[in-house]
mmCIF file of C-alpha atoms in Angstrom:
data_model
loop_
_atom_site.group_PDB
_atom_site.id
_atom_site.type_symbol
_atom_site.label_atom_id
_atom_site.label_comp_id
_atom_site.label_asym_id
_atom_site.label_seq_id
_atom_site.Cartn_x
_atom_site.Cartn_y
_atom_site.Cartn_z
ATOM 1 C CA MET M 1 0.057 0.066 0.050
ATOM 2 C CA THR M 2 1.263 3.452 -0.931
ATOM 3 C CA ARG M 3 2.331 5.717 1.990
ATOM 4 C CA ILE M 4 1.980 9.459 2.122
ATOM 5 C CA LEU M 5 3.350 11.474 4.898
ATOM 6 C CA VAL M 6 1.343 14.573 5.880
ATOM 7 C CA ALA M 7 3.559 17.176 7.817
ATOM 8 C CA ASP M 8 1.382 20.018 9.135
ATOM 9 C CA HIS M 9 1.261 21.584 12.552
ATOM 10 C CA ASP M 10 -2.567 21.682 12.549
ATOM 11 C CA GLU M 11 -4.094 18.367 13.728
ATOM 12 C CA ASP M 12 -7.413 19.183 12.184
ATOM 13 C CA ILE M 13 -5.871 19.691 8.698
ATOM 14 C CA ARG M 14 -3.762 16.406 9.060
ATOM 15 C CA LYS M 15 -6.897 14.522 10.213
ATOM 16 C CA GLU M 16 -8.996 15.774 7.345
ATOM 17 C CA ILE M 17 -6.376 15.122 4.705
ATOM 18 C CA LYS M 18 -5.715 11.609 6.227
ATOM 19 C CA HIS M 19 -9.396 10.905 6.058
ATOM 20 C CA HIS M 20 -9.830 11.513 2.308
ATOM 21 C CA LEU M 21 -6.408 9.959 1.387
ATOM 22 C CA THR M 22 -7.326 6.722 3.522
ATOM 23 C CA LEU M 23 -10.752 6.573 1.725
ATOM 24 C CA SER M 24 -8.763 6.569 -1.533
ATOM 25 C CA GLY M 25 -6.726 3.608 -0.451
ATOM 26 C CA TYR M 26 -3.494 5.189 0.778
ATOM 27 C CA ARG M 27 -1.719 4.566 4.087
ATOM 28 C CA VAL M 28 -1.166 7.994 5.861
ATOM 29 C CA LEU M 29 1.509 8.931 8.309
ATOM 30 C CA GLU M 30 1.246 12.030 10.229
ATOM 31 C CA ALA M 31 3.869 14.500 11.679
ATOM 32 C CA SER M 32 3.302 17.831 13.439
ATOM 33 C CA ALA M 33 6.894 19.218 13.157
ATOM 34 C CA GLY M 34 9.706 19.010 10.607
ATOM 35 C CA GLN M 35 12.180 16.856 12.719
ATOM 36 C CA GLU M 36 9.352 14.315 13.408
ATOM 37 C CA ALA M 37 8.698 14.266 9.657
ATOM 38 C CA LEU M 38 12.518 13.754 8.869
ATOM 39 C CA GLU M 39 12.571 10.865 11.368
ATOM 40 C CA MET M 40 9.465 9.164 9.704
ATOM 41 C CA LEU M 41 11.134 9.450 6.310
ATOM 42 C CA GLN M 42 14.127 7.426 7.796
ATOM 43 C CA LYS M 43 11.974 4.732 9.096
ATOM 44 C CA HIS M 44 9.353 4.316 6.483
ATOM 45 C CA GLN M 45 9.236 4.229 2.685
ATOM 46 C CA VAL M 46 7.138 7.168 1.614
ATOM 47 C CA ALA M 47 5.892 7.886 -1.916
ATOM 48 C CA LEU M 48 4.569 11.442 -1.237
ATOM 49 C CA LEU M 49 5.215 14.166 1.144
ATOM 50 C CA LEU M 50 2.488 16.894 1.829
ATOM 51 C CA LEU M 51 4.562 19.549 3.670
ATOM 52 C CA GLU M 52 3.251 22.658 5.311
ATOM 53 C CA SER M 53 5.336 25.706 4.320
ATOM 54 C CA SER M 54 6.025 26.662 7.932
ATOM 55 C CA LEU M 55 6.316 23.963 10.763
ATOM 56 C CA PRO M 56 6.819 24.878 14.360
ATOM 57 C CA ASP M 57 10.580 23.889 14.343
ATOM 58 C CA MET M 58 11.522 24.566 10.713
ATOM 59 C CA GLU M 59 10.315 26.092 7.528
ATOM 60 C CA GLY M 60 9.285 23.611 4.732
ATOM 61 C CA LEU M 61 12.203 24.718 2.436
ATOM 62 C CA GLU M 62 14.616 23.990 5.210
ATOM 63 C CA MET M 63 13.256 20.532 5.501
ATOM 64 C CA LEU M 64 13.412 19.887 1.852
ATOM 65 C CA ARG M 65 17.135 21.034 1.904
ATOM 66 C CA LYS M 66 17.845 18.707 4.658
ATOM 67 C CA MET M 67 16.047 15.855 2.750
ATOM 68 C CA HIS M 68 18.253 16.682 -0.246
ATOM 69 C CA VAL M 69 21.457 16.697 1.731
ATOM 70 C CA ARG M 70 20.439 13.119 3.233
ATOM 71 C CA GLY M 71 19.689 11.913 -0.344
ATOM 72 C CA ASP M 72 15.948 11.441 0.483
ATOM 73 C CA GLU M 73 13.981 10.931 -2.804
ATOM 74 C CA VAL M 74 10.375 11.770 -2.083
ATOM 75 C CA GLY M 75 7.955 13.617 -4.223
ATOM 76 C CA SER M 76 6.847 16.632 -2.297
ATOM 77 C CA ILE M 77 3.930 19.040 -2.459
ATOM 78 C CA MET M 78 4.135 22.329 -0.295
ATOM 79 C CA ILE M 79 1.012 23.390 1.443
ATOM 80 C CA THR M 80 0.509 27.025 2.379
ATOM 81 C CA ASP M 81 -2.200 29.321 3.435
ATOM 82 C CA THR M 82 -0.639 32.508 2.136
ATOM 83 C CA LEU M 83 0.543 33.588 -1.344
ATOM 84 C CA ASP M 84 4.156 34.540 -0.968
ATOM 85 C CA SER M 85 5.928 35.204 -4.405
ATOM 86 C CA LYS M 86 9.240 34.650 -2.731
ATOM 87 C CA LEU M 87 8.232 31.102 -1.503
ATOM 88 C CA VAL M 88 6.806 30.383 -4.813
ATOM 89 C CA ALA M 89 9.961 31.230 -6.638
ATOM 90 C CA GLU M 90 12.166 29.231 -4.187
ATOM 91 C CA CYS M 91 9.738 26.252 -4.448
ATOM 92 C CA MET M 92 10.168 26.311 -8.252
ATOM 93 C CA GLN M 93 13.888 26.554 -7.896
ATOM 94 C CA HIS M 94 13.551 23.161 -5.868
ATOM 95 C CA GLY M 95 11.315 21.588 -8.482
ATOM 96 C CA LEU M 96 8.087 21.861 -6.416
#
């Protein structure tokens, strides 16, 4: 079964996303912070990361950079509630 990791500080958002993805047949892991998500990526094979742009302990882009340094190859989608042109440009530079 395909695993998706949802990294978002808001438990309600994580639960809502998990509910819909589980109904679609995916196995969903949850993390409320960047370090927790990085640890899960080391322990579990994950096909997709849904990543909040600003987690309590690190920014989403910082987490992506750490993943890149470690050699983690996981498709990623950045989730944000604001339209920030600088963030969009940085995400595009990282292939998001």
